Short mmCIF file of C-alpha atoms and ligand atoms in Angstrom, two decimals:
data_model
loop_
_atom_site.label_atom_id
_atom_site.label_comp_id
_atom_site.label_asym_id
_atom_site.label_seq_id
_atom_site.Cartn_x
_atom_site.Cartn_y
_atom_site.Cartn_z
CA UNK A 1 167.60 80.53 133.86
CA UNK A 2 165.43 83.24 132.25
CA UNK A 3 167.86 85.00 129.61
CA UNK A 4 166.93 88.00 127.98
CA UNK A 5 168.79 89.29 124.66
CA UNK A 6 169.37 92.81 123.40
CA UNK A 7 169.83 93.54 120.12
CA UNK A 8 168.36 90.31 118.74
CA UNK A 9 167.94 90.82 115.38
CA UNK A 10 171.57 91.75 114.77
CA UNK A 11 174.21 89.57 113.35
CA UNK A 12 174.89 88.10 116.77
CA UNK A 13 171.52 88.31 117.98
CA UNK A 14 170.55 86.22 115.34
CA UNK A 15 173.09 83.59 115.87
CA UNK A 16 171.42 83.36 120.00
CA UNK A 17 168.30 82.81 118.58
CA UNK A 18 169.72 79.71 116.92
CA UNK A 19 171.22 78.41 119.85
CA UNK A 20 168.62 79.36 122.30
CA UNK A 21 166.18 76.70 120.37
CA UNK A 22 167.82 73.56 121.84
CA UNK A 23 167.92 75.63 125.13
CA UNK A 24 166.11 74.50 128.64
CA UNK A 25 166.32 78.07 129.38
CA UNK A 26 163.90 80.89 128.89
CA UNK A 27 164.89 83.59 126.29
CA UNK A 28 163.23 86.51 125.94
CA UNK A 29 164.73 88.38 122.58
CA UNK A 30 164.38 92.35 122.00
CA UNK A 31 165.75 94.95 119.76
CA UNK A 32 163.99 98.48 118.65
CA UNK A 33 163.83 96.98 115.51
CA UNK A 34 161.44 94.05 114.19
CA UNK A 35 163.30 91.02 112.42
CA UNK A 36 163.60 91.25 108.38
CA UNK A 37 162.01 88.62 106.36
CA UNK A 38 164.84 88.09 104.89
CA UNK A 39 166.66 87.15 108.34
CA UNK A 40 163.28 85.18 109.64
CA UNK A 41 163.71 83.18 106.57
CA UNK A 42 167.68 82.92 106.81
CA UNK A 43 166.45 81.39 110.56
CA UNK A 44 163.98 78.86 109.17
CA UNK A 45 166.38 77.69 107.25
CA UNK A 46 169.27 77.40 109.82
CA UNK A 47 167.21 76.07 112.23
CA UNK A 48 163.68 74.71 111.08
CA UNK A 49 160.06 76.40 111.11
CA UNK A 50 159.91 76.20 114.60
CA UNK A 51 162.61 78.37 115.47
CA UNK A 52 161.68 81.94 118.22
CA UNK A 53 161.43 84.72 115.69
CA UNK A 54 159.16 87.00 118.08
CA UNK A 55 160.95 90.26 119.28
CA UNK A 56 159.71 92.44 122.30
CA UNK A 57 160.69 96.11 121.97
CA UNK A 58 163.04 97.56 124.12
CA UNK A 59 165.67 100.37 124.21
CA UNK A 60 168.33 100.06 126.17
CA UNK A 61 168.81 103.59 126.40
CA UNK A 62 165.92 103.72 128.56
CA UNK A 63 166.34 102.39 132.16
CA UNK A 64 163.11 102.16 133.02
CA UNK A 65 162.33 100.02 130.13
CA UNK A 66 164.96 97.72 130.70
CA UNK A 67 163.96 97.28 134.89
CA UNK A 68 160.08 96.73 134.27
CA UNK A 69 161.07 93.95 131.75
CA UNK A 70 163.92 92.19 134.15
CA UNK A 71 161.69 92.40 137.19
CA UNK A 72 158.28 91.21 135.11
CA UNK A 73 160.76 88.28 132.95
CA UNK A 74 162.77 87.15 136.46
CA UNK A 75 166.03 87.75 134.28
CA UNK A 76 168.83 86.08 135.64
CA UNK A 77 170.94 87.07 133.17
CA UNK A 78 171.43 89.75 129.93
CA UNK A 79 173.46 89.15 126.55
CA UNK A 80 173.58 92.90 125.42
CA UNK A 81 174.19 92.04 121.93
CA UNK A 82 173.10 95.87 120.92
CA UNK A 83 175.19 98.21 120.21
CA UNK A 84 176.42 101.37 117.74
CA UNK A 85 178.48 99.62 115.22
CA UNK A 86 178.69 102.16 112.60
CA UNK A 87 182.83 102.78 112.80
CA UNK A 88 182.95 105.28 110.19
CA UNK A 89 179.71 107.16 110.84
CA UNK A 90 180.49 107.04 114.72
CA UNK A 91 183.23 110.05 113.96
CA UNK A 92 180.35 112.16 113.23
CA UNK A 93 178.06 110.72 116.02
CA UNK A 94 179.66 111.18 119.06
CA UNK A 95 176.54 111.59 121.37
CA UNK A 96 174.49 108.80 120.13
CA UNK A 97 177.55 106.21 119.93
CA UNK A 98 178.33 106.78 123.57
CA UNK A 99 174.88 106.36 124.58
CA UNK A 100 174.58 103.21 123.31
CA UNK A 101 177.69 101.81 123.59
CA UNK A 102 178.50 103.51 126.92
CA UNK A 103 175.15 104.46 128.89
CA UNK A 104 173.14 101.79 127.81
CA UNK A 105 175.61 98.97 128.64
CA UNK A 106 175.97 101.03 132.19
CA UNK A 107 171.76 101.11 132.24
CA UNK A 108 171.69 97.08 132.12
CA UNK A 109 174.71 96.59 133.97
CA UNK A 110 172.63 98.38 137.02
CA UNK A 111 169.36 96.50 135.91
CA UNK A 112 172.10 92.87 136.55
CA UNK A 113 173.41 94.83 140.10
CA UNK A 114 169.96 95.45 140.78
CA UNK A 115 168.74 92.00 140.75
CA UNK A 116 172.57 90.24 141.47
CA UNK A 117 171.87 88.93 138.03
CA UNK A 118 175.15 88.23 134.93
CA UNK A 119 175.71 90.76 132.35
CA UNK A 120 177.13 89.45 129.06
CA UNK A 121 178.60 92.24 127.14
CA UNK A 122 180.77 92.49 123.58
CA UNK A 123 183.05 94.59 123.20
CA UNK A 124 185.66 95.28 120.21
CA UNK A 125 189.32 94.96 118.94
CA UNK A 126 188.94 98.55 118.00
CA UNK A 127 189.42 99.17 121.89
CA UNK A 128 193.31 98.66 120.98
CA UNK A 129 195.07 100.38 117.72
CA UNK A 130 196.58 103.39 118.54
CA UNK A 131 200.08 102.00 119.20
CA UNK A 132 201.21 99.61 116.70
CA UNK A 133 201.76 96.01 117.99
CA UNK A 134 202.76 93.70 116.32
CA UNK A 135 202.29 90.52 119.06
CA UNK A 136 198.33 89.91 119.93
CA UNK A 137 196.88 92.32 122.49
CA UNK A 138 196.04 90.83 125.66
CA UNK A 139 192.94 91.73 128.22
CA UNK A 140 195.09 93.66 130.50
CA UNK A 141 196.80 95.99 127.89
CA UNK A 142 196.02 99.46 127.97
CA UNK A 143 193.14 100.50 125.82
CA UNK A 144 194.34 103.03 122.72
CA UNK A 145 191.49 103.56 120.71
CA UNK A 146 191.96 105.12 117.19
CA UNK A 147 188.29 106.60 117.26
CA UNK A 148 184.77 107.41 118.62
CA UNK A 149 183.68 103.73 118.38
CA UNK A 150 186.63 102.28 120.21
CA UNK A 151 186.75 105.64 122.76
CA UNK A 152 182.75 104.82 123.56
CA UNK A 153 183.18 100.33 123.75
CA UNK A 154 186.32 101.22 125.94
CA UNK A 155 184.47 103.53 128.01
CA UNK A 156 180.69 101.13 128.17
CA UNK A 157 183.36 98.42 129.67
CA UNK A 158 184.46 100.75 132.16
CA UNK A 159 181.22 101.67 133.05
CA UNK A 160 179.79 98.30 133.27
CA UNK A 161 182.76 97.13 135.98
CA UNK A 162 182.35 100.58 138.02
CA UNK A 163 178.77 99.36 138.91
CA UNK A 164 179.65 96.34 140.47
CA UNK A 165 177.58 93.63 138.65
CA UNK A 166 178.56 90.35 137.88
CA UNK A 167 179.57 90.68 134.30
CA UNK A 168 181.63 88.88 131.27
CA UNK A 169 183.03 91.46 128.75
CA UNK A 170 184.07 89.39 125.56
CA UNK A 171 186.07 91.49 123.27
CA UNK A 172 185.41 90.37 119.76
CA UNK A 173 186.91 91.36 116.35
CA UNK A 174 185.96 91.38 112.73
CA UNK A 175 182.37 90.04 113.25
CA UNK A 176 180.52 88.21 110.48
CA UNK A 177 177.10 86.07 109.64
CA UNK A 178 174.47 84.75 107.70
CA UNK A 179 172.71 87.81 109.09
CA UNK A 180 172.10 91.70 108.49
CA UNK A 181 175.22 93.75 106.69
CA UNK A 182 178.96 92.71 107.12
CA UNK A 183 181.89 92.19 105.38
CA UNK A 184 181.67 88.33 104.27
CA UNK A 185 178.23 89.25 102.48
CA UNK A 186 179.72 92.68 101.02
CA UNK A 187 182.18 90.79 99.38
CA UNK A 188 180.53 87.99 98.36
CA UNK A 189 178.47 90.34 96.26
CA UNK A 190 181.59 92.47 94.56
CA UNK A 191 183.83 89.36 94.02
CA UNK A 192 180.81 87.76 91.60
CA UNK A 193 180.12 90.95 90.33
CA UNK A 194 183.03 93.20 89.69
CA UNK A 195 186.27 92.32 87.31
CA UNK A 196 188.55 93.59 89.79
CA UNK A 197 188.66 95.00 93.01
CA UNK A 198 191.25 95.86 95.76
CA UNK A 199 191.26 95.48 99.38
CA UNK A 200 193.83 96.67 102.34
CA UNK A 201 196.52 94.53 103.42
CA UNK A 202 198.03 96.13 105.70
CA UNK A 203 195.09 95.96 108.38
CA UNK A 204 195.53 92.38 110.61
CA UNK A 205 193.39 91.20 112.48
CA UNK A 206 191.48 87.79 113.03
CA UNK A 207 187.54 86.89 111.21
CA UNK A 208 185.09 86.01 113.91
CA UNK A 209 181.73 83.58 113.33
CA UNK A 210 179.17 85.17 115.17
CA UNK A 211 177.84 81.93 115.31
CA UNK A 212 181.25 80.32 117.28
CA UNK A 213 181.04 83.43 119.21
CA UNK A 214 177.32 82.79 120.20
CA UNK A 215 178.38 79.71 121.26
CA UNK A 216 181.02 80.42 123.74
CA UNK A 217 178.55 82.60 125.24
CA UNK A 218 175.92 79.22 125.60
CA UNK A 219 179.52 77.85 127.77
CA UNK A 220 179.61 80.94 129.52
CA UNK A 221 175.97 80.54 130.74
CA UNK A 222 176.06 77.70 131.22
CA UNK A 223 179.33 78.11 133.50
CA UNK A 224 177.48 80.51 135.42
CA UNK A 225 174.56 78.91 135.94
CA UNK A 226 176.31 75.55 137.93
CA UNK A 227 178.04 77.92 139.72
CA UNK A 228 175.26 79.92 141.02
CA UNK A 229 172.48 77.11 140.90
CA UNK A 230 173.57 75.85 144.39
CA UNK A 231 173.01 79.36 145.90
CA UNK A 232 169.73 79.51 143.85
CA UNK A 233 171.22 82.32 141.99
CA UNK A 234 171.96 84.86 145.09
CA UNK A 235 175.46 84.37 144.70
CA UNK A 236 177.26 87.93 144.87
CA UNK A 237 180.13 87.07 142.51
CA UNK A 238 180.73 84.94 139.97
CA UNK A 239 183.88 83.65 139.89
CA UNK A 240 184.96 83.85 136.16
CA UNK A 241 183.42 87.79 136.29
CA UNK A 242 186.07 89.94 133.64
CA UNK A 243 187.69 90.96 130.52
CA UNK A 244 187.86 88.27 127.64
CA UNK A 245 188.74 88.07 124.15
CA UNK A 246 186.97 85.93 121.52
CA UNK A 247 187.63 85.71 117.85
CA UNK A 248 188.39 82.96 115.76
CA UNK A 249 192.13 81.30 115.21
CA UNK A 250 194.20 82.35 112.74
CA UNK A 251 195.53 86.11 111.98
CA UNK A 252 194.75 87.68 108.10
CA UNK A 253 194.95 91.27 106.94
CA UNK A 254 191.32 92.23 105.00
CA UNK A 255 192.77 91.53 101.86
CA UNK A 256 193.35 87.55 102.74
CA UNK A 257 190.01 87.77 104.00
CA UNK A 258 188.33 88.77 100.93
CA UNK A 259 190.63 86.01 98.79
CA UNK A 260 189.35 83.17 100.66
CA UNK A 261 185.78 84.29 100.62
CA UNK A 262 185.47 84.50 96.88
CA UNK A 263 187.77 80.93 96.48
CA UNK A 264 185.07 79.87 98.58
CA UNK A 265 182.00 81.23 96.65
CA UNK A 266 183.83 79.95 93.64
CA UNK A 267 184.02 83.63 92.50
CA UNK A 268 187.09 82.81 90.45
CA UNK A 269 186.76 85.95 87.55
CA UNK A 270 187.26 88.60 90.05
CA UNK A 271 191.02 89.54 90.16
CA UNK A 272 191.56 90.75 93.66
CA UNK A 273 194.76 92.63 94.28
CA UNK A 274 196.14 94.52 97.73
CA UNK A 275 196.39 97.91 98.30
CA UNK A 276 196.89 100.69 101.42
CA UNK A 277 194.43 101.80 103.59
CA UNK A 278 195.36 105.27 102.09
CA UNK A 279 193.79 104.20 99.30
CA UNK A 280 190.41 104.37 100.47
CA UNK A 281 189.99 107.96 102.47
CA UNK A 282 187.88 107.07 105.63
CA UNK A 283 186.77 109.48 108.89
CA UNK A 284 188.37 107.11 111.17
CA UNK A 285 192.13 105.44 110.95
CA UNK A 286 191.57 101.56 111.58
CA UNK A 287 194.30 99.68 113.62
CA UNK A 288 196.79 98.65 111.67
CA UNK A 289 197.06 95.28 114.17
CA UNK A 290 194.19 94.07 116.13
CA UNK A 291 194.74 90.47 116.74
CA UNK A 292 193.36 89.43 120.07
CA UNK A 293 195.10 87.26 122.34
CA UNK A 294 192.58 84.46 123.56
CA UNK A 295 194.18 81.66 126.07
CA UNK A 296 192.12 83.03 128.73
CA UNK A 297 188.53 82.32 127.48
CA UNK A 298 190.30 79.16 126.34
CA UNK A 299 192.38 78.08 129.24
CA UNK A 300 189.28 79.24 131.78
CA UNK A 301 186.51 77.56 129.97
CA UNK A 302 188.33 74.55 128.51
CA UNK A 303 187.08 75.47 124.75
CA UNK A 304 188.77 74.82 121.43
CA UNK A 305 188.00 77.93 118.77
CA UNK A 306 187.64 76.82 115.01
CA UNK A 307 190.45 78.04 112.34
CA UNK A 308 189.03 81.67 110.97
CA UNK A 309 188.68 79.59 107.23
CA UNK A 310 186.85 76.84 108.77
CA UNK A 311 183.96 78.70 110.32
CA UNK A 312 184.24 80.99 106.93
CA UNK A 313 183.44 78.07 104.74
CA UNK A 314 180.70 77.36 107.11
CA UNK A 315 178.91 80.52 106.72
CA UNK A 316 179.66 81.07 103.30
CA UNK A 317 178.05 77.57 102.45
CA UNK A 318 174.90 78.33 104.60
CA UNK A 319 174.99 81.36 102.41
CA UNK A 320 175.07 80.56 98.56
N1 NAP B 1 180.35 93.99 113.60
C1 NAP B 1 181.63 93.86 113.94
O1 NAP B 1 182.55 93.69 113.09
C2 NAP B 1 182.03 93.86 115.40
C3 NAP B 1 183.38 93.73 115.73
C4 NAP B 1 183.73 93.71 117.08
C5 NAP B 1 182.76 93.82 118.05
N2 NAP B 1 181.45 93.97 117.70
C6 NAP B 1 180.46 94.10 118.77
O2 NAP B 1 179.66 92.93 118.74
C7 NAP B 1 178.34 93.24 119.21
C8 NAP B 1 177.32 92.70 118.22
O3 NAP B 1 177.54 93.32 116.96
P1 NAP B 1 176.62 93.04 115.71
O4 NAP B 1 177.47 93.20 114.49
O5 NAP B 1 175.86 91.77 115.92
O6 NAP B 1 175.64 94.29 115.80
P2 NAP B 1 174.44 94.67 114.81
O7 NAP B 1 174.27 93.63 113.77
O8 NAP B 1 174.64 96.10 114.43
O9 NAP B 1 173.17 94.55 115.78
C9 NAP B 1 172.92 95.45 116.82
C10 NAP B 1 171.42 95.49 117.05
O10 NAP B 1 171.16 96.38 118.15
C11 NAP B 1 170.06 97.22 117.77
N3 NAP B 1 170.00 98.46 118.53
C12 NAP B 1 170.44 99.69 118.15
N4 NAP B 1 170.11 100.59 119.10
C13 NAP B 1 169.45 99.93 120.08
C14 NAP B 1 168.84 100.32 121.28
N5 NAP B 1 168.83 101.60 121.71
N6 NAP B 1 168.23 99.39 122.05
C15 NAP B 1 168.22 98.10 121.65
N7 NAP B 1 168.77 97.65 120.51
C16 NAP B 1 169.37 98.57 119.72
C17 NAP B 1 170.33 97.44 116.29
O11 NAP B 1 169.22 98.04 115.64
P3 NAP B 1 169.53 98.99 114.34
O12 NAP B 1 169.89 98.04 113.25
O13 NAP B 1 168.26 99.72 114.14
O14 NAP B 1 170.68 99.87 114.75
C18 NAP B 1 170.64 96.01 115.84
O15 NAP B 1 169.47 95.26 115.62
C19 NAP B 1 178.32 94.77 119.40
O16 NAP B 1 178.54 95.05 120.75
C20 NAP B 1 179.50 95.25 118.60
O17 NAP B 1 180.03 96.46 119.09
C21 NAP B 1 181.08 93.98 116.40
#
């Protein structure tokens, strides 16, 4: 299949990249923005000299863009791994967070209709938070987001199904990497640095690896393409098209989180203690309870998802 990837040098981006390498397939990566040396060399490291680190430009706000390189690529298939992922800032952004993460999604889900090719989009937790669970929210809930980034996600889903195309939503939560800016790496810096510190505990969700999350994403391709290879891709539907949710296992409030990063940094001088999210004054109230409910990725695609601790101590070691 010829893939192409939006958004490539972001967290997840970066984690394709890695996986495309041992790929038959043909990737083609883009972003608007060139990769950082410091994410090239993060690469090299993760997955040897040799590894794609090129980047094409292309906006996915722009339609026409996005058509000239699917039609001049054959892409069978697009993992829009772009997005606006500035919570906070979206409060103040309205326009430009829907355009990406509503119109731009809807621009390559009719670039995928146009060519009866697969969209692979990500969506968020943040989709859900208004009322408070308390059990883990499942792909047919009601969306209730809290804010302009899970109002715009919500709405780029609902686009992307309105235009027909064979697509895979994957809601994901908490997202983390080796890669760019994120939580894990925030943290790793303020629990070897500062005495003390607090952090929220009464925010749950669950910690996802981009990395495990790239990798369901590799089954999900490659799901698709036995099921379309016999039609030489001119199936209409795929079978498996729909709403999923992907984290890792586990559930932990922000707080846990940042205890098991710095036990596993061996930042042991920091004293961390919990606190409310009242606290810390922010533009946008967070979901109190986000934890996704995932047996149908699982059950569907027969795949086992790693602890949240065990993919932590992963990254965190391919970190320091
Ligand atoms: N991060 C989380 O905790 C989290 C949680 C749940 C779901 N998600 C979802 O997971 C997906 C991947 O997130 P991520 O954390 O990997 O994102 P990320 O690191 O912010 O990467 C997104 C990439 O898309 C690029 N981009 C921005 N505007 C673009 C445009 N018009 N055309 C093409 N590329 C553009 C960004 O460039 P700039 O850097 O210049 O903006 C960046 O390189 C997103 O859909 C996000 O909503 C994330």
């Amino acid at each position: 299949m010829n893939i192409l990837v939006t958004g490539a040098n972001g967290q997840l981006g970066n984690e394709m990249r890695i996986l495309a390498k041992n790929s038959a397939d043909k990737y083609v990566f883009t972003d608007v923005v060139d990769a950082t040396e410091e994410s090239i060399a993060m690469l090299k490291k993760l997955a040897g000299d040799d590894i794609k680190t090129e980047t094409e430009h292309l906006d996915i706000t722009n339609i026409d863009a996005i058509l000239e390189v699917v039609k001049r690529e054959k892409i069978d298939a697009i993992v829009n791994c772009a997005a606006y992922t500035n919570v906070d800032a979206a409060e103040d952004n309205y326009d430009l967070a829907e355009l990406l993460n509503a119109k731009a999604p809807e621009n390559l889900a009719i670039a995928m209709k146009e060519v009866n090719g697969l969209l692979v989009h990500i969506s968020t937790d943040y989709v859900f938070g208004k009322e408070p669970y308390n059990t883990p929210c499942k792909e047919d809930q009601k969306g209730t987001p809290t804010g302009v980034y899970g109002a715009t996600k919500l709405l780029g889903e609902q686009k992307i199904i309105a235009t027909g195309c064979k697509h895979m939503i994957l809601r994901t939560a908490w997202l983390y990497s080796e890669f760019g800016k994120n939580f894990v790496k925030t943290m790793l810096n303020l629990t070897a640095s500062k005495p003390q510190l607090k952090v929220v505990f009464d925010q749950v969700g669950t910690p996802t690896y981009a990395y495990d999350l790239a990798q369901t994403i590799n089954t999900i391709l490659e799901d698709y393409k036995k099921e379309a290879f016999n039609s030489q891709f001119s199936i209409l539907n795929y079978s498996k098209s729909g709403v999923y949710h992907f984290s890792n296992e586990g559930v932990c409030s922000w707080y846990d989180f940042t205890k098991m990063i710095a036990e596993y940094a061996g930042n042991t001088s920091c004293d961390i203690q919990p606190c409310h999210s009242n606290e810390f004054p922010s533009p946008v109230k967070r979901p109190a309870f986000s934890v996704l409910d995932k047996t149908k990725v699982k059950e569907l695609f027969g795949i086992k998802l790693p602890y949240w601790t065990d993919s932590l101590k992963q990254c965190i070691h391919n970190l320091v």
